[in-house]
Amino acid sequence: MAALIAENFRFLSLFFKSKDVMIFNGLVALGTVGSEELFSVVAFNCPCSPARNYIYGLAAIGVPALALFLIGVIWNNHTWNLVAECHKRGTKNFSAAATFLLFGSIMGRACVAPITWSVISLLRGEAYICALSEFVKPSSLDKFPAEYGADVLAKFPCRDVPANLTKFRDEVTRRLRYESQLFGWLLIGIVAVLVFLTKCLKHCCSPLSYRQEAYWAQYRSNEDKLFRRTAEVHSRILAAKNVKQFFGFVALDKEEKELVQEFPVEGVQPSPQWNAITGVYIYRENKGFPLYSRLHKWAKGVEGNGPTPEGHELLFLAS
């Protein structure tokens, strides 16, 4: 049982596998900040109407955050690797903890942009003020005229109020902006603590040394670049051969002619090979030697994704 817990606990290294992940997350955050600023300048316009303010303010924060979250899930390679894994092989090779933490990896990466959006929205305070201005209790405002109610408070974000309520509008705006920014800073602090704890756990629980993990990250990056580049050339040459067979000739530029002459393509890879290199990959060692990817495992002729007498499953998920 202790060994099983230790194996599953190593899945806590799902997040922040390399500096590339942190750079990517930083770029996503910067892009989200720019988008939020543009949205606030161009699109945000509080209706200043009771019952509408709350819905509009929450929608201004929540709907873009939801959209960014879904985009993050769609863009994450783990999402489609998991879909392929479930479709082709099911989840029989993963424990409940492994599956949960795999989803955690996908969700964590996808949360970068929506959290950034929410933080910037809260620090700006416009949406929060719009949403909650009508809920400020008049009794909390010193000497607030009794004849005014929520309908007037709802107009405070638009500054469309009687002159005798100007000081109350400023006080309400200042109070709500303080609350909004406080929530924003608290959210930043919570996320920072979670990131710190996750990185500490990742380094403590990683089965790999720092240098081997860095090598693995470099290998994955190089394999992906070379695979994409080779696949593009292979598909272009194969397409040229098929077009030539149909028309009797093919119109190629000089570079494409050189590619066709240099790399003869005889056929295509069968579906079982594509299935073997597609899906979620968990770090494995076979007879003491590391297998860094599904392609690497296929090239070495190792079958299956689960532990075997010759292979040791270290339960370390590739980013």
Tab-separated table of C-alpha atoms in Angstrom:
chain	number	residue	atom	x	y	z
A	1	MET	CA	0.000	0.000	0.000
A	2	ALA	CA	2.816	2.403	0.878
A	3	ALA	CA	4.446	1.721	-2.478
A	4	LEU	CA	1.164	2.355	-4.282
A	5	ILE	CA	0.660	5.637	-2.442
A	6	ALA	CA	4.222	6.668	-3.249
A	7	GLU	CA	3.720	5.838	-6.928
A	8	ASN	CA	0.474	7.800	-7.146
A	9	PHE	CA	1.890	10.698	-5.156
A	10	ARG	CA	4.497	11.232	-7.840
A	11	PHE	CA	1.695	12.434	-10.057
A	12	LEU	CA	1.825	15.700	-8.119
A	13	SER	CA	4.612	16.612	-10.553
A	14	LEU	CA	1.984	17.255	-13.213
A	15	PHE	CA	2.450	21.014	-13.082
A	16	PHE	CA	5.357	23.192	-14.146
A	17	LYS	CA	7.484	20.480	-15.664
A	18	SER	CA	9.890	22.923	-17.275
A	19	LYS	CA	10.664	26.569	-17.821
A	20	ASP	CA	8.835	26.327	-21.142
A	21	VAL	CA	5.585	25.791	-19.231
A	22	MET	CA	6.201	28.842	-17.066
A	23	ILE	CA	7.076	30.968	-20.095
A	24	PHE	CA	3.931	29.775	-21.867
A	25	ASN	CA	1.809	30.552	-18.819
A	26	GLY	CA	3.386	33.996	-18.592
A	27	LEU	CA	2.604	34.738	-22.232
A	28	VAL	CA	-0.976	33.560	-21.718
A	29	ALA	CA	-1.304	35.831	-18.700
A	30	LEU	CA	0.095	38.840	-20.574
A	31	GLY	CA	-2.251	38.213	-23.485
A	32	THR	CA	-5.175	37.980	-21.094
A	33	VAL	CA	-4.222	41.273	-19.434
A	34	GLY	CA	-4.185	43.009	-22.811
A	35	SER	CA	-7.522	41.478	-23.770
A	36	GLU	CA	-9.101	42.536	-20.485
A	37	GLU	CA	-7.870	46.102	-20.894
A	38	LEU	CA	-9.263	46.240	-24.432
A	39	PHE	CA	-12.572	44.785	-23.252
A	40	SER	CA	-12.866	47.350	-20.450
A	41	VAL	CA	-12.169	50.259	-22.780
A	42	VAL	CA	-14.290	49.127	-25.719
A	43	ALA	CA	-17.025	46.821	-24.493
A	44	PHE	CA	-17.788	47.343	-20.784
A	45	ASN	CA	-20.806	49.562	-20.234
A	46	CYS	CA	-22.711	49.184	-16.977
A	47	PRO	CA	-26.504	49.414	-17.516
A	48	CYS	CA	-26.965	51.239	-14.187
A	49	SER	CA	-30.342	49.628	-13.680
A	50	PRO	CA	-31.582	47.627	-10.684
A	51	ALA	CA	-31.403	43.841	-11.158
A	52	ARG	CA	-29.460	44.276	-14.405
A	53	ASN	CA	-26.257	45.559	-12.835
A	54	TYR	CA	-25.631	42.375	-10.885
A	55	ILE	CA	-26.123	40.087	-13.872
A	56	TYR	CA	-24.068	42.278	-16.192
A	57	GLY	CA	-21.221	42.713	-13.697
A	58	LEU	CA	-20.933	38.997	-13.001
A	59	ALA	CA	-21.196	38.198	-16.716
A	60	ALA	CA	-18.404	40.665	-17.509
A	61	ILE	CA	-16.109	38.750	-15.157
A	62	GLY	CA	-17.405	35.194	-15.470
A	63	VAL	CA	-18.312	34.695	-19.133
A	64	PRO	CA	-14.914	35.712	-20.605
A	65	ALA	CA	-13.199	33.681	-17.875
A	66	LEU	CA	-15.298	30.641	-18.806
A	67	ALA	CA	-14.514	31.110	-22.493
A	68	LEU	CA	-10.791	31.411	-21.761
A	69	PHE	CA	-10.943	28.300	-19.600
A	70	LEU	CA	-12.578	26.264	-22.375
A	71	ILE	CA	-10.044	27.544	-24.898
A	72	GLY	CA	-7.265	26.512	-22.519
A	73	VAL	CA	-8.727	23.011	-22.237
A	74	ILE	CA	-9.043	22.739	-26.029
A	75	TRP	CA	-5.471	23.924	-26.639
A	76	ASN	CA	-3.961	21.537	-24.076
A	77	ASN	CA	-2.374	18.490	-25.714
A	78	HIS	CA	-3.198	16.420	-22.624
A	79	THR	CA	-6.911	16.862	-23.376
A	80	TRP	CA	-6.762	15.157	-26.740
A	81	ASN	CA	-4.194	12.615	-25.581
A	82	LEU	CA	-6.631	11.668	-22.829
A	83	VAL	CA	-9.485	11.458	-25.323
A	84	ALA	CA	-7.381	9.233	-27.587
A	85	GLU	CA	-6.307	7.126	-24.613
A	86	CYS	CA	-9.891	6.577	-23.465
A	87	HIS	CA	-11.047	5.863	-27.022
A	88	LYS	CA	-8.299	3.396	-27.927
A	89	ARG	CA	-7.263	1.806	-24.658
A	90	GLY	CA	-9.644	2.981	-21.948
A	91	THR	CA	-8.375	4.043	-18.525
A	92	LYS	CA	-7.457	0.575	-17.307
A	93	ASN	CA	-3.790	1.555	-17.122
A	94	PHE	CA	-4.476	4.460	-14.750
A	95	SER	CA	-5.412	4.438	-11.107
A	96	ALA	CA	-8.088	6.758	-9.732
A	97	ALA	CA	-5.378	9.065	-8.361
A	98	ALA	CA	-3.589	9.133	-11.710
A	99	THR	CA	-6.795	9.983	-13.576
A	100	PHE	CA	-7.717	12.678	-11.048
A	101	LEU	CA	-4.316	14.326	-11.217
A	102	LEU	CA	-4.281	14.124	-14.999
A	103	PHE	CA	-7.500	16.114	-15.005
A	104	GLY	CA	-5.865	18.409	-12.480
A	105	SER	CA	-3.014	19.040	-14.905
A	106	ILE	CA	-5.442	19.935	-17.683
A	107	MET	CA	-7.562	22.125	-15.422
A	108	GLY	CA	-4.539	23.813	-13.844
A	109	ARG	CA	-3.032	24.821	-17.181
A	110	ALA	CA	-6.424	25.979	-18.469
A	111	CYS	CA	-6.980	28.152	-15.367
A	112	VAL	CA	-4.051	30.493	-16.084
A	113	ALA	CA	-5.969	32.788	-18.454
A	114	PRO	CA	-9.331	32.883	-16.579
A	115	ILE	CA	-7.628	33.552	-13.235
A	116	THR	CA	-5.623	36.351	-14.826
A	117	TRP	CA	-8.805	37.787	-16.311
A	118	SER	CA	-10.603	37.611	-12.960
A	119	VAL	CA	-7.687	39.202	-11.087
A	120	ILE	CA	-7.384	42.116	-13.505
A	121	SER	CA	-11.161	42.638	-13.461
A	122	LEU	CA	-11.168	42.710	-9.668
A	123	LEU	CA	-8.184	45.073	-9.476
A	124	ARG	CA	-9.849	47.463	-11.906
A	125	GLY	CA	-13.061	47.226	-9.895
A	126	GLU	CA	-15.467	48.453	-12.576
A	127	ALA	CA	-17.409	45.214	-12.943
A	128	TYR	CA	-17.552	44.661	-9.173
A	129	ILE	CA	-18.830	48.193	-8.549
A	130	CYS	CA	-21.423	47.791	-11.276
A	131	ALA	CA	-22.625	44.458	-9.874
A	132	LEU	CA	-22.887	45.397	-6.187
A	133	SER	CA	-23.628	49.115	-6.016
A	134	GLU	CA	-27.380	48.561	-5.653
A	135	PHE	CA	-26.839	46.193	-2.706
A	136	VAL	CA	-25.086	48.763	-0.528
A	137	LYS	CA	-27.279	49.402	2.521
A	138	PRO	CA	-28.341	53.056	2.714
A	139	SER	CA	-28.175	52.775	6.506
A	140	SER	CA	-24.418	52.235	6.230
A	141	LEU	CA	-24.050	55.671	4.637
A	142	ASP	CA	-24.004	58.544	7.102
A	143	LYS	CA	-26.959	60.932	6.580
A	144	PHE	CA	-28.060	59.263	3.344
A	145	PRO	CA	-31.472	60.749	2.294
A	146	ALA	CA	-34.279	58.363	3.209
A	147	GLU	CA	-36.225	59.039	0.009
A	148	TYR	CA	-33.588	57.342	-2.159
A	149	GLY	CA	-33.223	53.586	-2.486
A	150	ALA	CA	-31.662	50.831	-4.572
A	151	ASP	CA	-32.770	52.376	-7.861
A	152	VAL	CA	-30.555	55.405	-7.212
A	153	LEU	CA	-27.671	53.337	-5.846
A	154	ALA	CA	-27.739	51.303	-9.061
A	155	LYS	CA	-26.982	54.499	-11.009
A	156	PHE	CA	-23.855	55.339	-9.013
A	157	PRO	CA	-21.443	53.573	-11.464
A	158	CYS	CA	-22.728	55.852	-14.257
A	159	ARG	CA	-22.433	59.035	-12.182
A	160	ASP	CA	-26.015	59.822	-13.186
A	161	VAL	CA	-27.154	60.955	-9.747
A	162	PRO	CA	-28.500	64.157	-8.155
A	163	ALA	CA	-25.896	66.656	-7.053
A	164	ASN	CA	-26.692	66.141	-3.365
A	165	LEU	CA	-25.676	62.457	-3.690
A	166	THR	CA	-22.250	63.044	-5.215
A	167	LYS	CA	-20.360	62.513	-1.972
A	168	PHE	CA	-22.323	59.321	-1.299
A	169	ARG	CA	-21.542	58.068	-4.795
A	170	ASP	CA	-17.833	58.667	-4.202
A	171	GLU	CA	-17.996	56.855	-0.865
A	172	VAL	CA	-19.831	53.854	-2.324
A	173	THR	CA	-17.450	53.671	-5.280
A	174	ARG	CA	-14.424	53.878	-2.997
A	175	ARG	CA	-15.802	51.202	-0.655
A	176	LEU	CA	-16.640	48.760	-3.454
A	177	ARG	CA	-13.350	49.365	-5.233
A	178	TYR	CA	-11.562	48.592	-1.983
A	179	GLU	CA	-13.460	45.306	-1.639
A	180	SER	CA	-12.859	44.386	-5.268
A	181	GLN	CA	-9.128	45.046	-5.102
A	182	LEU	CA	-8.884	43.217	-1.784
A	183	PHE	CA	-10.429	40.112	-3.377
A	184	GLY	CA	-8.080	40.509	-6.325
A	185	TRP	CA	-4.963	40.650	-4.141
A	186	LEU	CA	-6.215	37.723	-2.064
A	187	LEU	CA	-6.715	35.699	-5.236
A	188	ILE	CA	-3.164	36.514	-6.334
A	189	GLY	CA	-1.838	35.450	-2.941
A	190	ILE	CA	-3.771	32.175	-2.932
A	191	VAL	CA	-2.613	31.286	-6.440
A	192	ALA	CA	1.002	32.182	-5.592
A	193	VAL	CA	0.937	29.939	-2.508
A	194	LEU	CA	-0.590	27.064	-4.477
A	195	VAL	CA	2.030	27.399	-7.217
A	196	PHE	CA	4.814	27.475	-4.624
A	197	LEU	CA	3.513	24.386	-2.816
A	198	THR	CA	3.013	22.543	-6.105
A	199	LYS	CA	6.558	23.239	-7.239
A	200	CYS	CA	7.931	22.128	-3.872
A	201	LEU	CA	5.953	18.887	-4.016
A	202	LYS	CA	6.986	18.369	-7.626
A	203	HIS	CA	10.691	18.591	-6.799
A	204	CYS	CA	10.289	16.436	-3.697
A	205	CYS	CA	8.256	13.711	-5.411
A	206	SER	CA	9.897	13.582	-8.819
A	207	PRO	CA	11.491	10.164	-9.496
A	208	LEU	CA	13.986	11.856	-11.825
A	209	SER	CA	17.062	13.881	-11.047
A	210	TYR	CA	17.081	17.524	-12.037
A	211	ARG	CA	19.432	16.892	-14.969
A	212	GLN	CA	17.481	13.906	-16.251
A	213	GLU	CA	14.230	15.840	-16.032
A	214	ALA	CA	15.834	18.703	-17.985
A	215	TYR	CA	17.060	16.199	-20.580
A	216	TRP	CA	13.587	14.672	-20.809
A	217	ALA	CA	12.073	18.106	-21.413
A	218	GLN	CA	14.624	18.787	-24.154
A	219	TYR	CA	13.966	15.393	-25.716
A	220	ARG	CA	10.182	15.934	-25.784
A	221	SER	CA	10.621	19.354	-27.340
A	222	ASN	CA	13.046	18.115	-29.999
A	223	GLU	CA	10.978	15.022	-30.759
A	224	ASP	CA	7.860	17.128	-31.217
A	225	LYS	CA	9.614	19.630	-33.501
A	226	LEU	CA	11.249	16.926	-35.612
A	227	PHE	CA	8.048	14.876	-35.795
A	228	ARG	CA	5.979	17.855	-36.956
A	229	ARG	CA	8.617	18.925	-39.478
A	230	THR	CA	9.038	15.391	-40.831
A	231	ALA	CA	5.286	14.800	-40.947
A	232	GLU	CA	4.840	18.004	-42.970
A	233	VAL	CA	7.507	16.916	-45.480
A	234	HIS	CA	6.224	13.337	-45.611
A	235	SER	CA	2.636	14.434	-46.236
A	236	ARG	CA	3.752	16.894	-48.929
A	237	ILE	CA	5.766	14.227	-50.784
A	238	LEU	CA	2.944	11.692	-50.484
A	239	ALA	CA	0.452	14.254	-51.748
A	240	ALA	CA	2.765	15.070	-54.686
A	241	LYS	CA	2.963	11.388	-55.631
A	242	ASN	CA	-0.812	10.983	-55.517
A	243	VAL	CA	-1.440	14.169	-57.504
A	244	LYS	CA	1.101	13.029	-60.125
A	245	GLN	CA	-0.583	9.655	-60.378
A	246	PHE	CA	-3.948	11.344	-60.980
A	247	PHE	CA	-2.879	14.060	-63.439
A	248	GLY	CA	0.237	12.472	-64.876
A	249	PHE	CA	2.387	15.318	-63.595
A	250	VAL	CA	2.662	17.552	-60.538
A	251	ALA	CA	3.616	21.236	-60.396
A	252	LEU	CA	6.400	21.515	-57.831
A	253	ASP	CA	8.644	24.435	-56.998
A	254	LYS	CA	12.407	23.998	-56.745
A	255	GLU	CA	12.395	23.266	-53.016
A	256	GLU	CA	9.634	20.673	-53.332
A	257	LYS	CA	11.419	18.947	-56.207
A	258	GLU	CA	14.531	18.648	-54.053
A	259	LEU	CA	12.464	17.190	-51.230
A	260	VAL	CA	10.855	14.598	-53.512
A	261	GLN	CA	14.253	13.542	-54.858
A	262	GLU	CA	15.970	13.478	-51.463
A	263	PHE	CA	13.266	11.701	-49.426
A	264	PRO	CA	11.514	8.914	-51.331
A	265	VAL	CA	8.196	8.014	-49.694
A	266	GLU	CA	7.060	4.494	-50.389
A	267	GLY	CA	3.842	4.414	-48.410
A	268	VAL	CA	2.002	5.460	-45.274
A	269	GLN	CA	2.189	4.270	-41.689
A	270	PRO	CA	-0.554	1.798	-40.708
A	271	SER	CA	-3.153	2.832	-38.138
A	272	PRO	CA	-1.786	0.559	-35.365
A	273	GLN	CA	1.480	2.508	-35.458
A	274	TRP	CA	-0.335	5.836	-35.169
A	275	ASN	CA	-2.387	4.465	-32.279
A	276	ALA	CA	0.762	3.218	-30.552
A	277	ILE	CA	2.353	6.684	-30.471
A	278	THR	CA	-0.862	8.570	-29.623
A	279	GLY	CA	-2.314	9.040	-26.164
A	280	VAL	CA	-1.314	9.854	-22.609
A	281	TYR	CA	2.261	8.888	-21.838
A	282	ILE	CA	3.506	7.980	-18.385
A	283	TYR	CA	7.239	7.871	-17.840
A	284	ARG	CA	8.564	4.318	-17.865
A	285	GLU	CA	11.805	2.468	-17.487
A	286	ASN	CA	12.460	-0.790	-19.285
A	287	LYS	CA	15.247	-2.921	-17.783
A	288	GLY	CA	16.620	0.181	-16.112
A	289	PHE	CA	16.641	2.304	-19.274
A	290	PRO	CA	14.251	5.283	-19.556
A	291	LEU	CA	11.566	5.529	-22.211
A	292	TYR	CA	10.880	9.210	-22.785
A	293	SER	CA	7.782	9.088	-25.009
A	294	ARG	CA	5.313	6.816	-26.734
A	295	LEU	CA	7.377	7.140	-29.913
A	296	HIS	CA	10.505	6.149	-27.992
A	297	LYS	CA	8.662	3.187	-26.481
A	298	TRP	CA	7.379	2.114	-29.904
A	299	ALA	CA	10.862	2.404	-31.415
A	300	LYS	CA	12.222	0.149	-28.661
A	301	GLY	CA	9.468	-2.387	-29.262
A	302	VAL	CA	7.974	-2.155	-25.768
A	303	GLU	CA	4.320	-3.152	-25.770
A	304	GLY	CA	1.515	-1.767	-23.600
A	305	ASN	CA	1.347	1.165	-21.217
A	306	GLY	CA	1.091	-0.642	-17.920
A	307	PRO	CA	3.849	-2.146	-15.795
A	308	THR	CA	5.453	-5.346	-17.063
A	309	PRO	CA	8.000	-7.736	-15.581
A	310	GLU	CA	10.653	-6.059	-17.716
A	311	GLY	CA	9.420	-2.500	-17.227
A	312	HIS	CA	8.861	-0.340	-14.186
A	313	GLU	CA	6.070	2.237	-14.308
A	314	LEU	CA	7.228	5.327	-12.414
A	315	LEU	CA	3.940	7.180	-12.874
A	316	PHE	CA	5.473	10.429	-13.995
A	317	LEU	CA	3.340	12.233	-16.537
A	318	ALA	CA	4.842	14.091	-19.455
A	319	SER	CA	3.841	17.724	-19.744
